[in-house]
Amino acid sequence: MEQNHHFDDNNLQRTLTNRHIQLIAIGGAIGTGLFLGAGKSIHFAGPSILLTYAILGVIFFLFMRLLGELLLSNLNYHSFTDITKDYLGEFAGYMTGWTYWFCWIVTGMAEVTAVAQFINFWWPDFPTWLSALITILFLMTLNLLTAKLFGELEFWFAIIKVITIIALILVGIFLIIIQFKTPFGHASLTHLWSHGGWFPNGINGFLLSFQMAVFSFVGIELIGVTAGEAQDPEKTLPKAINNVPIRIILFYVGALTIIMSITPWDQINPELSPFVELFKMIGIVFAASLINFVVITSASSSCNSGIFSNSRMLYGLSKHYAKGTGFFEKTNKTGVPANAVIFSSALLLISVLLNYMIPNASQVFTLVTTLATVFFIVVWSLITISYMVYLKRRPDLHQASKFKTPGGMATAVVLLAFFIFMFALLFMAPDTRIGVALTPLWFVLIFLMYRFDMKGKKA
């Protein structure tokens, strides 16, 4: 069967260039999970956090290859909701779309909370809820203009993150070479194994680090949402996906190796950003402010991505399930689904309320990141199951693919097993158990919404 390469049914405009897609992919892989959550992950796992990130790097690279093969098998797919609908049926598509949409609402809340927390570094008395409100209104306005502006903003946000991490690594290497004196001794790679070994908290601590580390990778699948607005998806998607592992090793493993070589892992405060603390310790007060600025742009970038992907998900859901009558299907003059952008941004205002009610931003962060992690795992699992069905149902498309997933079916089975294992891990920690317990309510709600929508369609 010949693939359909037309985009007639796409009111969205293909304005995202290779440069944008490449940097959206990097931006997606470096979020506040690294800048804000790294302290907590190091606290759980000690130096074995490096192994956690290396394992996750391989897992997510294979997952991105699998998603890339599916997206390129039919260029009419605007995002992975179309894929799950095609291979797993109407309800699965509906569930994927709404769950992913909810994922980004929740993640957006976490990122907005992070922005508020880091603004307090400069102005301790500035109310966190007000910082959150200003951030949301600013990003919503930008998202209403054009998709290209979103790409441009992400490009510069990501550039700031990349330059900062590379600078941190270079400064760190220099400090290790000159054996810089710190309050904890001298900067040295030996700190990685001389404070209780690689697994100081045993296998339990190592396993617990996966939850926070997985949250760092949330957004890596965002390339799959930009597919509908990429100028040349057959060239840009494979290029962006293939670069993922190198970036993960450089940014995560590199940065955390440096941090733990300068400040031993057991001296790192899990509540604070190890990036900011490291620069404060070596006496560069200005650099701490600089890192703080970077972390704010990083969280804003993630929230910006959330508003973008959410509006595209609502647009897709409205197109499939409301069939031309949808409120969220309407695009403005520049091809942006404006109603969907405004609605998604408005829901982020819940975080303003949460920050107002719970001044301890760290508690809010843990609860919402757990919810997001569970829902992202569900979405990733549905995409993986779709790939298994695709291999069985359309071996011809798999054969014809120029971007085959290494290992094919075996890889899909390993990924699915890993996602189930991740879900089980979230039950282990008391602070994440609450989030997991709340998730079944969402799927009951989705089922009821689906029944209602289907009735409306028949009527």
Tab-separated table of C-alpha atoms in Angstrom:
chain	number	residue	atom	x	y	z
A	1	MET	CA	0.000	0.000	0.000
A	2	GLU	CA	1.383	3.395	-0.925
A	3	GLN	CA	1.949	5.837	1.877
A	4	ASN	CA	0.005	9.038	1.830
A	5	HIS	CA	2.411	11.978	1.779
A	6	HIS	CA	-0.153	14.762	1.567
A	7	PHE	CA	-0.918	17.198	4.309
A	8	ASP	CA	-4.236	18.495	3.017
A	9	ASP	CA	-5.987	17.837	6.296
A	10	ASN	CA	-3.439	19.829	8.282
A	11	ASN	CA	-4.383	23.445	9.053
A	12	LEU	CA	-1.217	23.727	11.119
A	13	GLN	CA	1.664	25.296	9.234
A	14	ARG	CA	4.992	23.558	8.614
A	15	THR	CA	7.246	26.340	9.864
A	16	LEU	CA	9.638	24.424	12.171
A	17	THR	CA	13.068	24.042	10.544
A	18	ASN	CA	15.838	21.496	11.203
A	19	ARG	CA	17.525	23.971	13.584
A	20	HIS	CA	14.298	24.250	15.624
A	21	ILE	CA	13.621	20.479	15.746
A	22	GLN	CA	17.221	19.694	16.795
A	23	LEU	CA	17.096	22.147	19.694
A	24	ILE	CA	13.538	21.184	20.727
A	25	ALA	CA	14.898	17.634	21.047
A	26	ILE	CA	17.788	18.812	23.261
A	27	GLY	CA	15.502	21.115	25.247
A	28	GLY	CA	13.139	18.200	25.777
A	29	ALA	CA	15.927	16.069	27.200
A	30	ILE	CA	17.292	18.732	29.591
A	31	GLY	CA	14.631	19.976	31.964
A	32	THR	CA	14.396	21.020	35.582
A	33	GLY	CA	14.746	17.333	36.470
A	34	LEU	CA	18.483	17.846	35.908
A	35	PHE	CA	18.801	21.334	37.392
A	36	LEU	CA	16.350	21.012	40.281
A	37	GLY	CA	15.869	17.257	40.803
A	38	ALA	CA	19.522	16.196	40.544
A	39	GLY	CA	20.155	16.865	44.246
A	40	LYS	CA	17.366	14.495	45.229
A	41	SER	CA	18.510	11.779	42.787
A	42	ILE	CA	22.117	12.024	44.040
A	43	HIS	CA	20.819	11.845	47.642
A	44	PHE	CA	19.031	8.542	46.867
A	45	ALA	CA	21.619	6.823	44.716
A	46	GLY	CA	25.002	8.387	45.411
A	47	PRO	CA	27.469	7.948	42.533
A	48	SER	CA	25.356	5.113	41.043
A	49	ILE	CA	23.073	7.893	39.702
A	50	LEU	CA	25.546	7.937	36.763
A	51	LEU	CA	24.545	4.358	35.973
A	52	THR	CA	20.854	5.321	36.307
A	53	TYR	CA	21.259	8.019	33.639
A	54	ALA	CA	23.339	5.766	31.370
A	55	ILE	CA	20.617	3.050	31.476
A	56	LEU	CA	17.867	5.607	30.861
A	57	GLY	CA	19.885	7.080	27.987
A	58	VAL	CA	19.883	3.727	26.172
A	59	ILE	CA	16.193	3.064	26.968
A	60	PHE	CA	15.006	6.444	25.696
A	61	PHE	CA	17.181	6.347	22.606
A	62	LEU	CA	15.561	3.042	21.600
A	63	PHE	CA	12.122	4.426	22.446
A	64	MET	CA	12.744	7.500	20.265
A	65	ARG	CA	13.888	5.266	17.377
A	66	LEU	CA	10.662	3.306	17.697
A	67	LEU	CA	8.553	6.496	17.740
A	68	GLY	CA	10.513	7.893	14.783
A	69	GLU	CA	9.903	4.761	12.686
A	70	LEU	CA	6.163	4.946	13.406
A	71	LEU	CA	5.892	8.676	12.589
A	72	LEU	CA	7.784	8.274	9.314
A	73	SER	CA	5.753	5.216	8.260
A	74	ASN	CA	2.884	7.598	7.436
A	75	LEU	CA	3.469	11.323	7.099
A	76	ASN	CA	-0.197	12.002	7.787
A	77	TYR	CA	0.471	11.272	11.459
A	78	HIS	CA	0.560	14.639	13.190
A	79	SER	CA	1.467	13.138	16.552
A	80	PHE	CA	1.425	9.825	18.385
A	81	THR	CA	-2.304	10.108	19.182
A	82	ASP	CA	-2.855	9.316	15.494
A	83	ILE	CA	-0.564	6.290	15.830
A	84	THR	CA	-2.330	4.727	18.845
A	85	LYS	CA	-5.735	5.421	17.252
A	86	ASP	CA	-4.604	3.662	14.072
A	87	TYR	CA	-3.133	0.551	15.698
A	88	LEU	CA	-4.963	0.204	19.017
A	89	GLY	CA	-8.390	1.666	18.204
A	90	GLU	CA	-10.458	4.798	18.866
A	91	PHE	CA	-10.451	4.573	22.655
A	92	ALA	CA	-6.659	4.099	22.851
A	93	GLY	CA	-6.151	7.200	20.665
A	94	TYR	CA	-8.539	9.148	22.859
A	95	MET	CA	-6.826	7.957	26.036
A	96	THR	CA	-3.337	8.741	24.680
A	97	GLY	CA	-4.324	12.236	23.588
A	98	TRP	CA	-6.043	13.255	26.806
A	99	THR	CA	-3.473	11.553	29.084
A	100	TYR	CA	-0.587	13.235	27.269
A	101	TRP	CA	-2.448	16.530	27.448
A	102	PHE	CA	-2.912	16.017	31.200
A	103	CYS	CA	0.777	15.027	31.521
A	104	TRP	CA	1.826	18.407	30.227
A	105	ILE	CA	-0.701	20.271	32.354
A	106	VAL	CA	0.809	18.549	35.399
A	107	THR	CA	4.397	18.997	34.172
A	108	GLY	CA	3.665	22.623	33.347
A	109	MET	CA	2.531	23.068	36.945
A	110	ALA	CA	5.771	21.519	38.200
A	111	GLU	CA	7.862	23.745	35.935
A	112	VAL	CA	5.946	26.890	36.899
A	113	THR	CA	6.465	25.921	40.558
A	114	ALA	CA	10.190	25.530	39.832
A	115	VAL	CA	10.322	29.006	38.243
A	116	ALA	CA	8.689	30.440	41.363
A	117	GLN	CA	11.175	28.606	43.600
A	118	PHE	CA	14.185	29.929	41.694
A	119	ILE	CA	12.857	33.504	41.580
A	120	ASN	CA	12.912	33.293	45.401
A	121	PHE	CA	16.706	32.855	45.173
A	122	TRP	CA	16.866	36.565	44.221
A	123	TRP	CA	13.744	37.854	45.957
A	124	PRO	CA	12.993	35.582	48.946
A	125	ASP	CA	9.831	37.520	49.861
A	126	PHE	CA	8.262	37.588	46.398
A	127	PRO	CA	5.096	35.397	46.523
A	128	THR	CA	5.562	32.137	44.580
A	129	TRP	CA	1.982	32.238	43.294
A	130	LEU	CA	2.574	35.649	41.668
A	131	SER	CA	5.758	34.435	39.908
A	132	ALA	CA	3.753	31.470	38.607
A	133	LEU	CA	0.969	33.727	37.300
A	134	ILE	CA	3.341	36.083	35.452
A	135	THR	CA	5.174	33.131	33.836
A	136	ILE	CA	1.955	31.535	32.546
A	137	LEU	CA	0.579	34.770	31.056
A	138	PHE	CA	3.901	35.538	29.328
A	139	LEU	CA	4.225	32.075	27.750
A	140	MET	CA	0.576	31.968	26.684
A	141	THR	CA	0.967	35.276	24.819
A	142	LEU	CA	4.063	34.015	22.971
A	143	ASN	CA	2.365	30.731	22.020
A	144	LEU	CA	-0.568	32.605	20.468
A	145	LEU	CA	1.637	34.342	17.902
A	146	THR	CA	3.171	31.696	15.571
A	147	ALA	CA	4.545	28.151	15.731
A	148	LYS	CA	7.793	29.518	14.326
A	149	LEU	CA	8.088	31.865	17.313
A	150	PHE	CA	7.659	28.842	19.620
A	151	GLY	CA	10.491	27.105	17.719
A	152	GLU	CA	12.656	30.212	17.910
A	153	LEU	CA	12.066	30.642	21.649
A	154	GLU	CA	12.849	26.954	22.303
A	155	PHE	CA	15.982	27.271	20.174
A	156	TRP	CA	17.381	30.078	22.348
A	157	PHE	CA	16.182	28.541	25.619
A	158	ALA	CA	17.976	25.310	24.684
A	159	ILE	CA	21.142	27.143	23.592
A	160	ILE	CA	21.303	28.795	27.050
A	161	LYS	CA	20.972	25.375	28.746
A	162	VAL	CA	23.600	23.727	26.532
A	163	ILE	CA	26.187	26.504	26.931
A	164	THR	CA	25.692	26.478	30.718
A	165	ILE	CA	26.154	22.729	31.107
A	166	ILE	CA	29.241	22.746	28.856
A	167	ALA	CA	30.654	25.678	30.872
A	168	LEU	CA	29.967	23.828	34.144
A	169	ILE	CA	31.762	20.740	32.804
A	170	LEU	CA	34.788	22.746	31.573
A	171	VAL	CA	35.090	24.738	34.834
A	172	GLY	CA	34.720	21.471	36.777
A	173	ILE	CA	37.462	19.721	34.782
A	174	PHE	CA	39.764	22.683	35.475
A	175	LEU	CA	38.988	22.546	39.239
A	176	ILE	CA	39.697	18.793	39.310
A	177	ILE	CA	43.003	19.223	37.439
A	178	ILE	CA	44.236	21.949	39.832
A	179	GLN	CA	42.787	19.971	42.803
A	180	PHE	CA	40.793	22.989	43.977
A	181	LYS	CA	40.404	23.142	47.788
A	182	THR	CA	36.794	22.952	48.976
A	183	PRO	CA	35.236	22.752	52.481
A	184	PHE	CA	35.115	18.954	51.848
A	185	GLY	CA	38.758	18.432	50.849
A	186	HIS	CA	40.129	18.756	47.323
A	187	ALA	CA	38.165	18.449	44.086
A	188	SER	CA	38.911	14.951	42.821
A	189	LEU	CA	37.316	12.096	40.877
A	190	THR	CA	38.100	9.856	43.873
A	191	HIS	CA	35.027	11.379	45.623
A	192	LEU	CA	32.973	9.166	43.320
A	193	TRP	CA	33.998	5.987	45.150
A	194	SER	CA	35.629	7.110	48.419
A	195	HIS	CA	32.372	7.992	50.246
A	196	GLY	CA	30.798	4.589	50.694
A	197	GLY	CA	31.478	3.220	47.204
A	198	TRP	CA	29.347	3.403	44.049
A	199	PHE	CA	26.190	2.098	45.767
A	200	PRO	CA	26.353	3.745	49.221
A	201	ASN	CA	22.601	3.340	49.859
A	202	GLY	CA	22.470	-0.186	48.479
A	203	ILE	CA	20.366	-1.372	45.572
A	204	ASN	CA	17.277	0.215	47.132
A	205	GLY	CA	18.688	3.754	46.851
A	206	PHE	CA	19.785	3.032	43.292
A	207	LEU	CA	16.267	1.914	42.302
A	208	LEU	CA	14.603	4.912	43.990
A	209	SER	CA	16.729	7.318	41.928
A	210	PHE	CA	14.939	6.187	38.757
A	211	GLN	CA	11.727	8.084	39.554
A	212	MET	CA	13.328	11.535	39.645
A	213	ALA	CA	15.696	10.625	36.813
A	214	VAL	CA	12.845	9.455	34.560
A	215	PHE	CA	11.099	12.774	35.161
A	216	SER	CA	14.229	14.461	33.738
A	217	PHE	CA	13.479	12.778	30.406
A	218	VAL	CA	9.861	13.835	30.254
A	219	GLY	CA	9.516	15.849	27.066
A	220	ILE	CA	11.973	13.775	25.066
A	221	GLU	CA	9.000	12.498	23.004
A	222	LEU	CA	8.089	16.102	22.122
A	223	ILE	CA	9.692	15.571	18.708
A	224	GLY	CA	6.658	13.368	18.057
A	225	VAL	CA	4.343	16.349	18.538
A	226	THR	CA	6.361	18.698	16.314
A	227	ALA	CA	6.091	16.221	13.398
A	228	GLY	CA	2.940	17.949	12.103
A	229	GLU	CA	4.756	21.288	11.861
A	230	ALA	CA	8.229	20.176	10.747
A	231	GLN	CA	9.331	21.373	7.309
A	232	ASP	CA	11.086	18.187	6.230
A	233	PRO	CA	10.208	15.437	8.754
A	234	GLU	CA	11.979	12.646	6.816
A	235	LYS	CA	15.308	14.430	7.257
A	236	THR	CA	14.925	16.331	10.523
A	237	LEU	CA	13.354	13.632	12.749
A	238	PRO	CA	16.026	10.915	12.240
A	239	LYS	CA	18.797	13.479	12.702
A	240	ALA	CA	17.337	14.805	15.967
A	241	ILE	CA	16.639	11.298	17.340
A	242	ASN	CA	20.086	9.877	16.534
A	243	ASN	CA	21.797	12.659	18.486
A	244	VAL	CA	19.867	11.913	21.693
A	245	PRO	CA	22.309	9.399	23.323
A	246	ILE	CA	25.409	11.595	22.871
A	247	ARG	CA	23.591	14.508	24.477
A	248	ILE	CA	22.378	12.450	27.420
A	249	ILE	CA	25.853	11.122	28.163
A	250	LEU	CA	27.429	14.570	27.826
A	251	PHE	CA	24.819	16.561	29.731
A	252	TYR	CA	23.650	14.215	32.461
A	253	VAL	CA	26.541	11.863	33.113
A	254	GLY	CA	29.139	14.591	32.431
A	255	ALA	CA	27.546	17.274	34.604
A	256	LEU	CA	26.793	14.954	37.547
A	257	THR	CA	30.291	13.428	37.474
A	258	ILE	CA	31.739	16.935	37.801
A	259	ILE	CA	29.334	17.962	40.592
A	260	MET	CA	30.077	14.841	42.686
A	261	SER	CA	33.847	15.155	42.117
A	262	ILE	CA	33.822	18.665	43.605
A	263	THR	CA	31.199	18.174	46.349
A	264	PRO	CA	31.051	14.581	47.663
A	265	TRP	CA	27.581	13.121	47.089
A	266	ASP	CA	26.798	12.867	50.825
A	267	GLN	CA	27.394	16.628	51.263
A	268	ILE	CA	24.871	17.648	48.584
A	269	ASN	CA	21.602	19.081	49.959
A	270	PRO	CA	18.710	17.255	48.210
A	271	GLU	CA	16.441	20.299	48.605
A	272	LEU	CA	18.729	22.680	46.679
A	273	SER	CA	20.039	22.808	43.127
A	274	PRO	CA	23.552	21.303	43.098
A	275	PHE	CA	24.346	23.602	40.145
A	276	VAL	CA	23.688	26.809	42.084
A	277	GLU	CA	25.333	25.452	45.247
A	278	LEU	CA	28.514	24.457	43.416
A	279	PHE	CA	29.089	27.948	42.065
A	280	LYS	CA	28.292	29.568	45.408
A	281	MET	CA	30.840	27.286	47.081
A	282	ILE	CA	33.717	28.202	44.766
A	283	GLY	CA	33.003	31.852	45.510
A	284	ILE	CA	31.503	32.970	42.215
A	285	VAL	CA	28.361	34.674	43.491
A	286	PHE	CA	27.566	36.069	40.053
A	287	ALA	CA	27.778	32.577	38.524
A	288	ALA	CA	25.184	31.306	41.008
A	289	SER	CA	22.831	34.027	39.794
A	290	LEU	CA	23.668	33.083	36.229
A	291	ILE	CA	22.850	29.397	36.861
A	292	ASN	CA	19.680	30.531	38.582
A	293	PHE	CA	18.719	32.484	35.454
A	294	VAL	CA	19.464	29.411	33.322
A	295	VAL	CA	17.294	27.214	35.525
A	296	ILE	CA	14.454	29.721	35.226
A	297	THR	CA	14.774	29.674	31.410
A	298	SER	CA	14.977	25.876	31.539
A	299	ALA	CA	11.739	25.565	33.503
A	300	SER	CA	10.071	28.231	31.333
A	301	SER	CA	11.205	26.368	28.230
A	302	SER	CA	9.670	23.140	29.518
A	303	CYS	CA	6.423	24.928	30.369
A	304	ASN	CA	6.493	26.596	26.935
A	305	SER	CA	6.822	23.136	25.334
A	306	GLY	CA	3.915	21.983	27.455
A	307	ILE	CA	1.602	24.746	26.233
A	308	PHE	CA	2.679	24.035	22.631
A	309	SER	CA	2.148	20.265	22.798
A	310	ASN	CA	-1.079	20.583	24.774
A	311	SER	CA	-2.659	22.923	22.288
A	312	ARG	CA	-1.655	20.529	19.446
A	313	MET	CA	-3.102	17.551	21.336
A	314	LEU	CA	-6.411	19.359	21.899
A	315	TYR	CA	-6.396	20.372	18.235
A	316	GLY	CA	-5.862	16.740	17.157
A	317	LEU	CA	-8.473	15.363	19.561
A	318	SER	CA	-11.006	17.937	18.397
A	319	LYS	CA	-10.261	17.101	14.744
A	320	HIS	CA	-10.745	13.363	15.279
A	321	TYR	CA	-13.589	13.305	17.752
A	322	ALA	CA	-15.549	16.509	17.172
A	323	LYS	CA	-15.283	16.282	13.366
A	324	GLY	CA	-15.212	19.915	12.327
A	325	THR	CA	-17.457	21.250	15.079
A	326	GLY	CA	-14.731	21.440	17.703
A	327	PHE	CA	-14.055	24.585	19.671
A	328	PHE	CA	-10.357	23.598	19.874
A	329	GLU	CA	-10.043	23.036	16.146
A	330	LYS	CA	-10.158	26.716	15.257
A	331	THR	CA	-6.814	28.170	14.181
A	332	ASN	CA	-5.960	31.867	14.040
A	333	LYS	CA	-4.460	33.732	11.043
A	334	THR	CA	-0.996	32.279	11.662
A	335	GLY	CA	-2.229	28.677	11.934
A	336	VAL	CA	-2.021	28.488	15.749
A	337	PRO	CA	-4.910	26.643	17.502
A	338	ALA	CA	-5.654	29.702	19.672
A	339	ASN	CA	-8.581	28.352	21.750
A	340	ALA	CA	-6.539	25.276	22.634
A	341	VAL	CA	-3.577	27.461	23.701
A	342	ILE	CA	-5.749	29.669	25.935
A	343	PHE	CA	-7.558	26.717	27.534
A	344	SER	CA	-4.317	24.801	28.267
A	345	SER	CA	-2.700	27.920	29.749
A	346	ALA	CA	-5.777	28.655	31.875
A	347	LEU	CA	-5.548	25.198	33.485
A	348	LEU	CA	-1.947	25.863	34.483
A	349	LEU	CA	-3.379	28.524	36.778
A	350	ILE	CA	-4.225	25.659	39.178
A	351	SER	CA	-0.507	25.744	40.047
A	352	VAL	CA	-0.929	29.375	41.111
A	353	LEU	CA	-3.594	28.181	43.569
A	354	LEU	CA	-1.405	25.259	44.769
A	355	ASN	CA	1.535	27.591	45.353
A	356	TYR	CA	-0.763	29.942	47.241
A	357	MET	CA	-2.119	27.136	49.455
A	358	ILE	CA	1.122	25.144	49.920
A	359	PRO	CA	4.042	27.568	50.366
A	360	ASN	CA	6.505	24.609	50.465
A	361	ALA	CA	7.163	24.361	46.713
A	362	SER	CA	9.190	21.163	47.180
A	363	GLN	CA	6.110	19.201	48.347
A	364	VAL	CA	4.081	20.428	45.366
A	365	PHE	CA	6.950	19.458	43.062
A	366	THR	CA	7.115	15.848	44.339
A	367	LEU	CA	3.364	15.261	44.122
A	368	VAL	CA	2.954	16.660	40.606
A	369	THR	CA	6.109	15.019	39.239
A	370	THR	CA	4.858	11.619	40.441
A	371	LEU	CA	1.517	12.086	38.696
A	372	ALA	CA	3.272	13.230	35.525
A	373	THR	CA	5.730	10.318	35.610
A	374	VAL	CA	2.909	7.746	35.908
A	375	PHE	CA	0.988	9.287	33.000
A	376	PHE	CA	4.068	9.611	30.788
A	377	ILE	CA	4.843	5.925	31.441
A	378	VAL	CA	1.282	5.062	30.305
A	379	VAL	CA	1.692	7.101	27.093
A	380	TRP	CA	5.145	5.629	26.357
A	381	SER	CA	3.733	2.117	26.930
A	382	LEU	CA	0.805	2.721	24.540
A	383	ILE	CA	3.231	3.934	21.840
A	384	THR	CA	5.389	0.818	22.375
A	385	ILE	CA	2.350	-1.513	22.140
A	386	SER	CA	1.300	0.328	18.934
A	387	TYR	CA	4.747	-0.438	17.518
A	388	MET	CA	4.297	-4.154	18.288
A	389	VAL	CA	0.944	-4.143	16.467
A	390	TYR	CA	2.498	-2.192	13.562
A	391	LEU	CA	5.218	-4.859	13.167
A	392	LYS	CA	2.588	-7.625	13.039
A	393	ARG	CA	0.009	-5.810	10.943
A	394	ARG	CA	2.232	-3.867	8.544
A	395	PRO	CA	5.484	-5.817	7.978
A	396	ASP	CA	5.586	-4.190	4.509
A	397	LEU	CA	5.942	-0.689	6.035
A	398	HIS	CA	8.605	-1.966	8.438
A	399	GLN	CA	10.540	-3.513	5.532
A	400	ALA	CA	10.289	-0.312	3.495
A	401	SER	CA	11.354	1.910	6.444
A	402	LYS	CA	14.639	3.798	6.065
A	403	PHE	CA	14.667	4.371	9.836
A	404	LYS	CA	14.167	0.918	11.366
A	405	THR	CA	14.337	0.459	15.150
A	406	PRO	CA	17.404	-1.595	16.131
A	407	GLY	CA	16.178	-4.959	17.452
A	408	GLY	CA	12.569	-4.498	16.262
A	409	MET	CA	10.145	-6.584	18.333
A	410	ALA	CA	12.773	-7.617	20.942
A	411	THR	CA	13.482	-3.937	21.653
A	412	ALA	CA	9.751	-3.208	22.052
A	413	VAL	CA	9.391	-6.079	24.562
A	414	VAL	CA	12.379	-4.820	26.608
A	415	LEU	CA	10.970	-1.258	26.609
A	416	LEU	CA	7.525	-2.400	27.734
A	417	ALA	CA	9.046	-4.519	30.529
A	418	PHE	CA	11.111	-1.506	31.639
A	419	PHE	CA	8.061	0.786	31.753
A	420	ILE	CA	6.178	-1.783	33.889
A	421	PHE	CA	9.228	-2.006	36.181
A	422	MET	CA	9.245	1.820	36.476
A	423	PHE	CA	5.571	1.821	37.456
A	424	ALA	CA	6.282	-0.755	40.196
A	425	LEU	CA	9.167	1.377	41.530
A	426	LEU	CA	6.852	4.319	42.167
A	427	PHE	CA	5.057	2.211	44.801
A	428	MET	CA	8.287	1.850	46.790
A	429	ALA	CA	8.777	5.432	47.991
A	430	PRO	CA	6.182	6.826	50.418
A	431	ASP	CA	6.271	10.320	48.855
A	432	THR	CA	5.458	8.959	45.374
A	433	ARG	CA	2.906	6.353	46.511
A	434	ILE	CA	0.181	9.010	46.979
A	435	GLY	CA	0.571	10.156	43.384
A	436	VAL	CA	0.288	6.576	42.093
A	437	ALA	CA	-2.833	5.948	44.205
A	438	LEU	CA	-4.604	8.924	42.587
A	439	THR	CA	-4.023	7.801	38.987
A	440	PRO	CA	-6.905	5.279	38.541
A	441	LEU	CA	-9.362	8.172	39.032
A	442	TRP	CA	-8.030	9.754	35.836
A	443	PHE	CA	-8.648	6.645	33.719
A	444	VAL	CA	-12.206	6.307	35.043
A	445	LEU	CA	-12.786	9.943	34.059
A	446	ILE	CA	-11.324	9.334	30.564
A	447	PHE	CA	-13.632	6.359	30.027
A	448	LEU	CA	-16.692	8.413	31.040
A	449	MET	CA	-15.598	11.315	28.800
A	450	TYR	CA	-15.124	8.926	25.882
A	451	ARG	CA	-18.606	7.406	26.348
A	452	PHE	CA	-20.123	10.887	26.491
A	453	ASP	CA	-18.227	12.043	23.360
A	454	MET	CA	-19.188	8.934	21.413
A	455	LYS	CA	-22.863	9.448	22.349
A	456	GLY	CA	-22.608	13.029	21.165
A	457	LYS	CA	-21.153	11.843	17.844
A	458	LYS	CA	-24.015	9.411	17.241
A	459	ALA	CA	-26.676	11.943	18.193
